[in-house]
Amino acid sequence: METEKKKIVFSAIQPSGTITLGNYLGAVRNWVNMQDEFNCIYALADLHTITVRQEPAVMRKNILDAYASIMACGIDPEKSLFFIQSHVHTHAELAWILNCYTQFGELSRMTQFKDKSAKHADNINAGLFTYPCLMAADILLYQADMVPVGADQKQHLELSRDIAVRFNGLYGNVFKVPEGFIPKNGARVMSLQDPTRKMSKSDENVNGCVHLLDTPEVIMKKFKRAVTDSEAVVRYGEGKEGINNLMSIYSAVTGKTLEEIEKEFEGKGYGDFKTTVGEAVVEALRPIKTRYEQLIRDKAYLEECYRKADETALRFSRRTLSKAMKKIGFIL
Ligand code: TRP
């Protein structure tokens, strides 16, 4: 089959809240664009979310909402595998194994662990510490060639590669050593309230983060309140993080270059600019929202999609898990 020759792309996203504009422009939109060229495998990384305490009812809702939202962005179940991590038991199993091939010192160096343990000082659990091993399991189970990740996940990807190389060194070629890449047209969307920080669903200031399913009114309000600077010139430059962020969001949703945007707003104030960016985002998200509303009403269809994908993912990942276990010395 022709698809066998295509490179395997693996990526995952945590359903730890609603999907944000940052998730969309930074990741999911690229997932959608890669579907024809590659053999794409995407997961909703729900096992990862419990490293931070979750409210059961909220978690349930978030998982289904995230599944529907990501599909609404254009993930096509006929082209790509899009499954739910916790439904595919090989992930937790390989994660345990990889825990035993990863050093305490390596995990201690992970900057995300340091940040998160500072933020959740009352719950520095072992899962938070070994989280990169679960992420490595996700990737290595599918013999992925390429893993698109955000800049904040680069260190985890490097560790996945180190683990794969180490394991292969001991037992022969079991895992494909994946290449990480930060998609070049993947915008890094920053908080509208603190543009030095990444847009995040856990932002304390609700106006910093735009959610995919926000109403047009809410989106407009958030853009109108976006932090800028006192220069009052729409240009990309140092010390202009707020404007830079708005420019790259506008560029990402319209396809216009930064130069074109500077021209477009020559002599115009920030008020006009913020309104135009807000409107462009509303228009970009409108079809996604409509599709989401159709999908979330059709739970049977959603379930059919993830059950089918879960099953295929299990079949595929089992091969790698069995191979790894045999090499280690387990009796299968
Ligand atoms: N840890 C990633 C994040 O928080 C999500 C993730 C889990 C992931 N498993 C993965 C990303 C495997 C890429 C590949 O963003």
mmCIF file of C-alpha atoms and ligand atoms in Angstrom:
data_model
loop_
_atom_site.group_PDB
_atom_site.id
_atom_site.type_symbol
_atom_site.label_atom_id
_atom_site.label_comp_id
_atom_site.label_asym_id
_atom_site.label_seq_id
_atom_site.Cartn_x
_atom_site.Cartn_y
_atom_site.Cartn_z
ATOM 1 C CA MET A 1 0.000 0.000 0.000
ATOM 2 C CA GLU A 2 1.189 3.463 -0.819
ATOM 3 C CA THR A 3 0.534 4.709 2.699
ATOM 4 C CA GLU A 4 3.232 2.371 4.011
ATOM 5 C CA LYS A 5 5.874 4.554 2.407
ATOM 6 C CA LYS A 6 4.704 7.729 4.044
ATOM 7 C CA LYS A 7 6.630 8.914 7.069
ATOM 8 C CA ILE A 8 4.929 8.470 10.407
ATOM 9 C CA VAL A 9 4.092 11.621 12.314
ATOM 10 C CA PHE A 10 3.079 11.366 15.958
ATOM 11 C CA SER A 11 1.860 14.120 18.219
ATOM 12 C CA ALA A 12 -0.404 14.545 21.201
ATOM 13 C CA ILE A 13 -2.138 17.221 23.175
ATOM 14 C CA GLN A 14 -3.368 17.253 26.758
ATOM 15 C CA PRO A 15 -7.116 17.709 27.243
ATOM 16 C CA SER A 16 -6.505 19.605 30.480
ATOM 17 C CA GLY A 17 -8.985 22.352 29.610
ATOM 18 C CA THR A 18 -10.566 23.747 26.507
ATOM 19 C CA ILE A 19 -8.507 24.027 23.351
ATOM 20 C CA THR A 20 -7.058 27.513 22.957
ATOM 21 C CA LEU A 21 -6.196 29.734 20.020
ATOM 22 C CA GLY A 22 -2.576 28.990 20.930
ATOM 23 C CA ASN A 23 -3.132 25.228 20.662
ATOM 24 C CA TYR A 24 -4.839 25.746 17.321
ATOM 25 C CA LEU A 25 -2.364 28.091 15.633
ATOM 26 C CA GLY A 26 0.663 26.507 17.276
ATOM 27 C CA ALA A 27 -0.184 22.834 16.851
ATOM 28 C CA VAL A 28 -3.525 21.522 15.681
ATOM 29 C CA ARG A 29 -3.618 23.532 12.466
ATOM 30 C CA ASN A 30 -0.325 21.923 11.500
ATOM 31 C CA TRP A 31 -1.677 18.518 12.390
ATOM 32 C CA VAL A 32 -4.451 19.156 9.897
ATOM 33 C CA ASN A 33 -2.026 20.301 7.206
ATOM 34 C CA MET A 34 0.182 17.229 7.559
ATOM 35 C CA GLN A 35 -2.609 14.725 6.991
ATOM 36 C CA ASP A 36 -2.076 14.223 3.251
ATOM 37 C CA GLU A 37 1.674 14.077 3.174
ATOM 38 C CA PHE A 38 2.243 11.843 6.185
ATOM 39 C CA ASN A 39 0.823 8.916 8.020
ATOM 40 C CA CYS A 40 -0.461 10.884 10.984
ATOM 41 C CA ILE A 41 -1.122 9.490 14.435
ATOM 42 C CA TYR A 42 -2.537 11.879 17.012
ATOM 43 C CA ALA A 43 -3.515 11.266 20.606
ATOM 44 C CA LEU A 44 -5.456 12.990 23.285
ATOM 45 C CA ALA A 45 -2.948 12.616 26.132
ATOM 46 C CA ASP A 46 -5.429 12.226 28.974
ATOM 47 C CA LEU A 47 -3.088 10.091 31.095
ATOM 48 C CA HIS A 48 -0.722 13.041 31.214
ATOM 49 C CA THR A 49 -3.346 15.344 32.704
ATOM 50 C CA ILE A 50 -3.585 13.557 36.058
ATOM 51 C CA THR A 51 -0.073 14.621 37.016
ATOM 52 C CA VAL A 52 -2.049 17.650 38.193
ATOM 53 C CA ARG A 53 -5.202 16.987 40.242
ATOM 54 C CA GLN A 54 -8.389 16.994 38.144
ATOM 55 C CA GLU A 55 -12.058 17.255 39.045
ATOM 56 C CA PRO A 56 -13.653 14.024 37.708
ATOM 57 C CA ALA A 57 -16.750 15.586 36.126
ATOM 58 C CA VAL A 58 -14.715 18.410 34.597
ATOM 59 C CA MET A 59 -12.113 15.983 33.306
ATOM 60 C CA ARG A 60 -14.776 13.851 31.603
ATOM 61 C CA LYS A 61 -16.219 16.894 29.906
ATOM 62 C CA ASN A 62 -12.806 18.220 28.899
ATOM 63 C CA ILE A 63 -11.814 14.977 27.204
ATOM 64 C CA LEU A 64 -14.887 14.810 25.018
ATOM 65 C CA ASP A 65 -14.842 18.546 24.318
ATOM 66 C CA ALA A 66 -11.197 18.421 23.313
ATOM 67 C CA TYR A 67 -11.802 15.419 21.085
ATOM 68 C CA ALA A 68 -14.676 17.181 19.340
ATOM 69 C CA SER A 69 -12.811 20.512 19.100
ATOM 70 C CA ILE A 70 -9.735 18.963 17.542
ATOM 71 C CA MET A 71 -11.838 17.047 15.044
ATOM 72 C CA ALA A 72 -13.692 20.257 14.293
ATOM 73 C CA CYS A 73 -10.371 21.875 13.379
ATOM 74 C CA GLY A 74 -10.164 19.438 10.494
ATOM 75 C CA ILE A 75 -8.699 16.145 11.678
ATOM 76 C CA ASP A 76 -10.170 13.629 9.273
ATOM 77 C CA PRO A 77 -10.747 10.163 10.756
ATOM 78 C CA GLU A 78 -10.449 8.679 7.272
ATOM 79 C CA LYS A 79 -6.934 10.050 6.890
ATOM 80 C CA SER A 80 -5.447 10.094 10.374
ATOM 81 C CA LEU A 81 -5.577 8.106 13.553
ATOM 82 C CA PHE A 82 -6.887 10.216 16.392
ATOM 83 C CA PHE A 83 -7.264 8.192 19.572
ATOM 84 C CA ILE A 84 -7.578 8.555 23.327
ATOM 85 C CA GLN A 85 -4.364 7.615 25.120
ATOM 86 C CA SER A 86 -5.958 6.011 28.211
ATOM 87 C CA HIS A 87 -7.968 3.651 25.991
ATOM 88 C CA VAL A 88 -4.797 2.136 24.605
ATOM 89 C CA HIS A 89 -3.190 0.253 27.470
ATOM 90 C CA THR A 90 0.179 -0.203 25.778
ATOM 91 C CA HIS A 91 1.043 3.414 26.662
ATOM 92 C CA ALA A 92 0.998 2.899 30.418
ATOM 93 C CA GLU A 93 2.793 -0.428 30.015
ATOM 94 C CA LEU A 94 5.651 0.857 27.918
ATOM 95 C CA ALA A 95 5.878 3.925 30.151
ATOM 96 C CA TRP A 96 6.572 1.649 33.123
ATOM 97 C CA ILE A 97 9.270 -0.142 31.199
ATOM 98 C CA LEU A 98 10.893 3.095 30.052
ATOM 99 C CA ASN A 99 10.882 4.329 33.652
ATOM 100 C CA CYS A 100 13.389 1.586 34.293
ATOM 101 C CA TYR A 101 15.632 2.778 31.471
ATOM 102 C CA THR A 102 15.658 6.435 32.451
ATOM 103 C CA GLN A 103 17.870 7.942 35.092
ATOM 104 C CA PHE A 104 16.765 10.018 38.051
ATOM 105 C CA GLY A 105 19.367 12.603 37.081
ATOM 106 C CA GLU A 106 17.969 12.953 33.568
ATOM 107 C CA LEU A 107 14.444 13.521 34.790
ATOM 108 C CA SER A 108 15.685 15.978 37.403
ATOM 109 C CA ARG A 109 17.038 18.190 34.653
ATOM 110 C CA MET A 110 13.672 18.638 32.927
ATOM 111 C CA THR A 111 12.784 22.323 33.141
ATOM 112 C CA GLN A 112 9.062 21.639 32.924
ATOM 113 C CA PHE A 113 9.304 19.428 36.009
ATOM 114 C CA LYS A 114 11.093 22.183 37.871
ATOM 115 C CA ASP A 115 8.492 24.760 36.808
ATOM 116 C CA LYS A 116 5.518 22.559 37.546
ATOM 117 C CA SER A 117 6.803 21.439 40.912
ATOM 118 C CA ALA A 118 7.285 25.062 41.878
ATOM 119 C CA LYS A 119 3.731 25.798 40.764
ATOM 120 C CA HIS A 120 2.148 22.778 42.459
ATOM 121 C CA ALA A 121 4.367 22.561 45.510
ATOM 122 C CA ASP A 122 1.685 20.656 47.437
ATOM 123 C CA ASN A 123 1.526 17.825 44.891
ATOM 124 C CA ILE A 124 4.952 16.964 43.501
ATOM 125 C CA ASN A 125 3.937 13.412 42.660
ATOM 126 C CA ALA A 126 6.023 10.694 41.026
ATOM 127 C CA GLY A 127 3.921 10.933 37.857
ATOM 128 C CA LEU A 128 4.897 14.552 37.401
ATOM 129 C CA PHE A 129 8.505 13.451 37.632
ATOM 130 C CA THR A 130 8.292 10.512 35.212
ATOM 131 C CA TYR A 131 5.887 12.214 32.784
ATOM 132 C CA PRO A 132 8.591 12.383 30.055
ATOM 133 C CA CYS A 133 8.771 8.560 30.083
ATOM 134 C CA LEU A 134 5.065 8.366 29.289
ATOM 135 C CA MET A 135 5.596 10.866 26.509
ATOM 136 C CA ALA A 136 8.500 8.790 25.193
ATOM 137 C CA ALA A 137 6.271 5.701 25.268
ATOM 138 C CA ASP A 138 3.607 7.534 23.251
ATOM 139 C CA ILE A 139 6.091 8.352 20.549
ATOM 140 C CA LEU A 140 8.188 5.183 20.477
ATOM 141 C CA LEU A 141 5.210 2.791 20.361
ATOM 142 C CA TYR A 142 4.361 3.998 16.871
ATOM 143 C CA GLN A 143 7.872 3.992 15.395
ATOM 144 C CA ALA A 144 7.309 7.659 14.646
ATOM 145 C CA ASP A 145 9.709 9.345 12.233
ATOM 146 C CA MET A 146 8.696 12.868 13.078
ATOM 147 C CA VAL A 147 7.213 14.551 16.116
ATOM 148 C CA PRO A 148 5.951 18.115 15.765
ATOM 149 C CA VAL A 149 6.186 19.792 19.170
ATOM 150 C CA GLY A 150 6.080 23.223 20.700
ATOM 151 C CA ALA A 151 9.344 24.730 21.900
ATOM 152 C CA ASP A 152 8.411 23.860 25.499
ATOM 153 C CA GLN A 153 8.434 20.130 24.646
ATOM 154 C CA LYS A 154 11.805 20.053 22.911
ATOM 155 C CA GLN A 155 13.659 18.884 25.985
ATOM 156 C CA HIS A 156 11.196 16.018 26.489
ATOM 157 C CA LEU A 157 11.619 14.983 22.885
ATOM 158 C CA GLU A 158 15.388 14.981 23.243
ATOM 159 C CA LEU A 159 15.002 12.707 26.242
ATOM 160 C CA SER A 160 12.751 10.368 24.215
ATOM 161 C CA ARG A 161 15.499 10.128 21.643
ATOM 162 C CA ASP A 162 18.114 9.419 24.328
ATOM 163 C CA ILE A 163 15.936 6.676 25.799
ATOM 164 C CA ALA A 164 15.388 5.105 22.363
ATOM 165 C CA VAL A 165 19.097 5.174 21.550
ATOM 166 C CA ARG A 166 19.961 3.676 24.925
ATOM 167 C CA PHE A 167 17.403 0.899 24.615
ATOM 168 C CA ASN A 168 18.444 0.090 21.059
ATOM 169 C CA GLY A 169 22.075 0.037 22.213
ATOM 170 C CA LEU A 170 21.222 -2.678 24.727
ATOM 171 C CA TYR A 171 18.832 -4.789 22.671
ATOM 172 C CA GLY A 172 19.191 -3.981 18.971
ATOM 173 C CA ASN A 173 16.831 -1.981 16.851
ATOM 174 C CA VAL A 174 13.564 -1.878 18.724
ATOM 175 C CA PHE A 175 12.593 1.766 18.495
ATOM 176 C CA LYS A 176 12.786 4.225 15.659
ATOM 177 C CA VAL A 177 14.703 7.273 16.925
ATOM 178 C CA PRO A 178 12.294 10.132 16.222
ATOM 179 C CA GLU A 179 13.159 13.537 14.834
ATOM 180 C CA GLY A 180 11.554 16.434 16.606
ATOM 181 C CA PHE A 181 10.628 19.516 14.704
ATOM 182 C CA ILE A 182 9.038 22.810 15.530
ATOM 183 C CA PRO A 183 6.706 23.500 12.610
ATOM 184 C CA LYS A 184 7.963 26.597 10.819
ATOM 185 C CA ASN A 185 4.532 28.036 10.207
ATOM 186 C CA GLY A 186 3.386 27.182 13.717
ATOM 187 C CA ALA A 187 2.784 30.487 15.418
ATOM 188 C CA ARG A 188 3.879 30.758 19.028
ATOM 189 C CA VAL A 189 0.902 32.547 20.484
ATOM 190 C CA MET A 190 1.524 34.518 23.656
ATOM 191 C CA SER A 191 -0.869 35.656 26.375
ATOM 192 C CA LEU A 192 -2.841 38.759 25.396
ATOM 193 C CA GLN A 193 -2.296 40.079 28.924
ATOM 194 C CA ASP A 194 1.340 39.115 29.440
ATOM 195 C CA PRO A 195 2.884 38.718 25.988
ATOM 196 C CA THR A 196 6.167 37.496 27.440
ATOM 197 C CA ARG A 197 4.407 34.258 28.402
ATOM 198 C CA LYS A 198 2.864 31.565 26.251
ATOM 199 C CA MET A 199 -0.938 31.699 25.883
ATOM 200 C CA SER A 200 -2.150 29.139 28.373
ATOM 201 C CA LYS A 201 -5.462 27.818 29.597
ATOM 202 C CA SER A 202 -4.112 28.108 33.131
ATOM 203 C CA ASP A 203 -3.486 31.844 32.726
ATOM 204 C CA GLU A 204 -4.687 33.594 35.887
ATOM 205 C CA ASN A 205 -6.084 36.441 33.841
ATOM 206 C CA VAL A 206 -8.973 35.076 31.736
ATOM 207 C CA ASN A 207 -8.458 37.862 29.196
ATOM 208 C CA GLY A 208 -5.010 36.518 28.351
ATOM 209 C CA CYS A 209 -6.294 33.379 26.706
ATOM 210 C CA VAL A 210 -8.684 32.968 23.771
ATOM 211 C CA HIS A 211 -10.521 29.648 23.663
ATOM 212 C CA LEU A 212 -11.571 28.061 20.407
ATOM 213 C CA LEU A 213 -15.174 28.040 21.547
ATOM 214 C CA ASP A 214 -15.343 31.591 22.937
ATOM 215 C CA THR A 215 -18.236 33.594 21.505
ATOM 216 C CA PRO A 216 -17.385 36.354 18.990
ATOM 217 C CA GLU A 217 -18.241 38.966 21.637
ATOM 218 C CA VAL A 218 -15.830 37.457 24.139
ATOM 219 C CA ILE A 219 -13.100 37.161 21.519
ATOM 220 C CA MET A 220 -13.519 40.806 20.515
ATOM 221 C CA LYS A 221 -13.446 41.900 24.144
ATOM 222 C CA LYS A 222 -10.222 40.000 24.799
ATOM 223 C CA PHE A 223 -8.494 41.473 21.753
ATOM 224 C CA LYS A 224 -9.650 44.988 22.584
ATOM 225 C CA ARG A 225 -8.109 44.610 26.037
ATOM 226 C CA ALA A 226 -4.866 43.133 24.740
ATOM 227 C CA VAL A 227 -1.736 44.665 26.238
ATOM 228 C CA THR A 228 0.295 46.771 23.784
ATOM 229 C CA ASP A 229 2.870 49.537 24.278
ATOM 230 C CA SER A 230 3.004 53.306 24.189
ATOM 231 C CA GLU A 231 4.636 53.769 20.791
ATOM 232 C CA ALA A 232 1.364 53.580 18.837
ATOM 233 C CA VAL A 233 3.050 52.229 15.696
ATOM 234 C CA VAL A 234 2.142 48.821 14.306
ATOM 235 C CA ARG A 235 5.567 47.390 13.622
ATOM 236 C CA TYR A 236 7.398 44.258 14.655
ATOM 237 C CA GLY A 237 10.263 44.989 17.002
ATOM 238 C CA GLU A 238 12.068 44.658 20.278
ATOM 239 C CA GLY A 239 10.183 45.692 23.395
ATOM 240 C CA LYS A 240 6.910 45.420 21.486
ATOM 241 C CA GLU A 241 5.909 41.922 22.613
ATOM 242 C CA GLY A 242 2.198 42.757 22.683
ATOM 243 C CA ILE A 243 2.148 44.121 19.148
ATOM 244 C CA ASN A 244 4.472 41.376 17.910
ATOM 245 C CA ASN A 245 2.045 38.806 19.271
ATOM 246 C CA LEU A 246 -0.988 40.458 17.688
ATOM 247 C CA MET A 247 0.893 40.736 14.408
ATOM 248 C CA SER A 248 1.826 37.080 14.369
ATOM 249 C CA ILE A 249 -1.715 36.031 15.248
ATOM 250 C CA TYR A 250 -3.032 38.234 12.441
ATOM 251 C CA SER A 251 -0.421 36.858 10.086
ATOM 252 C CA ALA A 252 -1.262 33.273 11.046
ATOM 253 C CA VAL A 253 -4.990 33.651 10.413
ATOM 254 C CA THR A 254 -4.787 35.770 7.244
ATOM 255 C CA GLY A 255 -1.578 34.529 5.631
ATOM 256 C CA LYS A 256 -0.332 38.128 5.347
ATOM 257 C CA THR A 257 3.370 38.781 5.980
ATOM 258 C CA LEU A 258 4.555 41.040 8.780
ATOM 259 C CA GLU A 259 5.580 43.659 6.199
ATOM 260 C CA GLU A 260 2.161 43.623 4.604
ATOM 261 C CA ILE A 261 0.619 44.088 8.024
ATOM 262 C CA GLU A 262 2.883 47.037 8.844
ATOM 263 C CA LYS A 263 1.812 48.688 5.557
ATOM 264 C CA GLU A 264 -1.851 47.959 6.140
ATOM 265 C CA PHE A 265 -1.796 49.761 9.484
ATOM 266 C CA GLU A 266 0.486 52.645 8.633
ATOM 267 C CA GLY A 267 -0.860 55.776 10.293
ATOM 268 C CA LYS A 268 -3.572 53.839 12.097
ATOM 269 C CA GLY A 269 -3.925 53.452 15.847
ATOM 270 C CA TYR A 270 -3.798 50.353 18.010
ATOM 271 C CA GLY A 271 -7.581 50.471 18.499
ATOM 272 C CA ASP A 272 -8.203 49.838 14.791
ATOM 273 C CA PHE A 273 -5.512 47.196 14.690
ATOM 274 C CA LYS A 274 -6.848 45.255 17.673
ATOM 275 C CA THR A 275 -10.372 45.311 16.253
ATOM 276 C CA THR A 276 -9.181 44.021 12.878
ATOM 277 C CA VAL A 277 -7.163 41.222 14.470
ATOM 278 C CA GLY A 278 -10.118 40.259 16.679
ATOM 279 C CA GLU A 279 -12.451 40.161 13.681
ATOM 280 C CA ALA A 280 -10.017 38.048 11.668
ATOM 281 C CA VAL A 281 -9.768 35.557 14.531
ATOM 282 C CA VAL A 282 -13.555 35.421 14.904
ATOM 283 C CA GLU A 283 -13.870 34.617 11.185
ATOM 284 C CA ALA A 284 -11.129 31.979 11.311
ATOM 285 C CA LEU A 285 -12.779 30.247 14.248
ATOM 286 C CA ARG A 286 -16.373 30.499 13.027
ATOM 287 C CA PRO A 287 -16.425 27.325 10.877
ATOM 288 C CA ILE A 288 -14.600 25.386 13.618
ATOM 289 C CA LYS A 289 -17.176 26.412 16.162
ATOM 290 C CA THR A 290 -20.047 25.433 13.883
ATOM 291 C CA ARG A 291 -18.487 22.042 13.216
ATOM 292 C CA TYR A 292 -17.817 21.555 16.936
ATOM 293 C CA GLU A 293 -21.448 22.202 17.744
ATOM 294 C CA GLN A 294 -22.550 19.542 15.259
ATOM 295 C CA LEU A 295 -20.014 17.047 16.582
ATOM 296 C CA ILE A 296 -20.667 17.503 20.285
ATOM 297 C CA ARG A 297 -24.360 16.842 19.703
ATOM 298 C CA ASP A 298 -23.524 13.555 17.980
ATOM 299 C CA LYS A 299 -21.874 11.599 20.790
ATOM 300 C CA ALA A 300 -22.484 8.310 18.967
ATOM 301 C CA TYR A 301 -20.447 9.471 15.994
ATOM 302 C CA LEU A 302 -17.644 10.775 18.223
ATOM 303 C CA GLU A 303 -17.529 7.489 20.048
ATOM 304 C CA GLU A 304 -17.457 5.547 16.795
ATOM 305 C CA CYS A 305 -14.463 7.647 15.706
ATOM 306 C CA TYR A 306 -12.410 7.186 18.833
ATOM 307 C CA ARG A 307 -13.263 3.508 19.332
ATOM 308 C CA LYS A 308 -12.097 2.744 15.833
ATOM 309 C CA ALA A 309 -8.918 4.764 16.257
ATOM 310 C CA ASP A 310 -8.252 3.270 19.720
ATOM 311 C CA GLU A 311 -8.441 -0.216 18.253
ATOM 312 C CA THR A 312 -6.063 0.526 15.403
ATOM 313 C CA ALA A 313 -3.665 2.269 17.762
ATOM 314 C CA LEU A 314 -3.696 -0.752 20.046
ATOM 315 C CA ARG A 315 -3.004 -3.153 17.196
ATOM 316 C CA PHE A 316 -0.135 -1.047 15.934
ATOM 317 C CA SER A 317 1.449 -0.261 19.296
ATOM 318 C CA ARG A 318 1.228 -3.829 20.540
ATOM 319 C CA ARG A 319 3.823 -4.898 18.006
ATOM 320 C CA THR A 320 6.400 -2.521 19.420
ATOM 321 C CA LEU A 321 5.536 -3.320 23.028
ATOM 322 C CA SER A 322 5.822 -7.085 22.435
ATOM 323 C CA LYS A 323 9.126 -6.667 20.694
ATOM 324 C CA ALA A 324 10.535 -4.566 23.523
ATOM 325 C CA MET A 325 9.273 -7.010 26.173
ATOM 326 C CA LYS A 326 10.709 -10.035 24.400
ATOM 327 C CA LYS A 327 14.093 -8.372 24.090
ATOM 328 C CA ILE A 328 14.120 -7.513 27.774
ATOM 329 C CA GLY A 329 13.429 -11.136 28.746
ATOM 330 C CA PHE A 330 9.733 -11.306 29.505
ATOM 331 C CA ILE A 331 7.945 -14.526 28.585
ATOM 332 C CA LEU A 332 5.068 -13.582 26.284
HETATM 333 N N1 TRP B 1 3.493 16.581 26.843
HETATM 334 C C1 TRP B 1 2.879 17.225 25.719
HETATM 335 C C2 TRP B 1 2.364 18.606 26.129
HETATM 336 O O1 TRP B 1 2.067 18.821 27.267
HETATM 337 C C3 TRP B 1 1.737 16.413 25.175
HETATM 338 C C4 TRP B 1 2.233 15.092 24.717
HETATM 339 C C5 TRP B 1 2.046 13.905 25.346
HETATM 340 C C6 TRP B 1 2.991 14.826 23.538
HETATM 341 N N2 TRP B 1 2.617 12.898 24.627
HETATM 342 C C7 TRP B 1 3.202 13.424 23.522
HETATM 343 C C8 TRP B 1 3.502 15.624 22.497
HETATM 344 C C9 TRP B 1 3.943 12.809 22.495
HETATM 345 C C10 TRP B 1 4.229 15.010 21.483
HETATM 346 C C11 TRP B 1 4.430 13.628 21.488
HETATM 347 O O2 TRP B 1 2.225 19.462 25.274
#
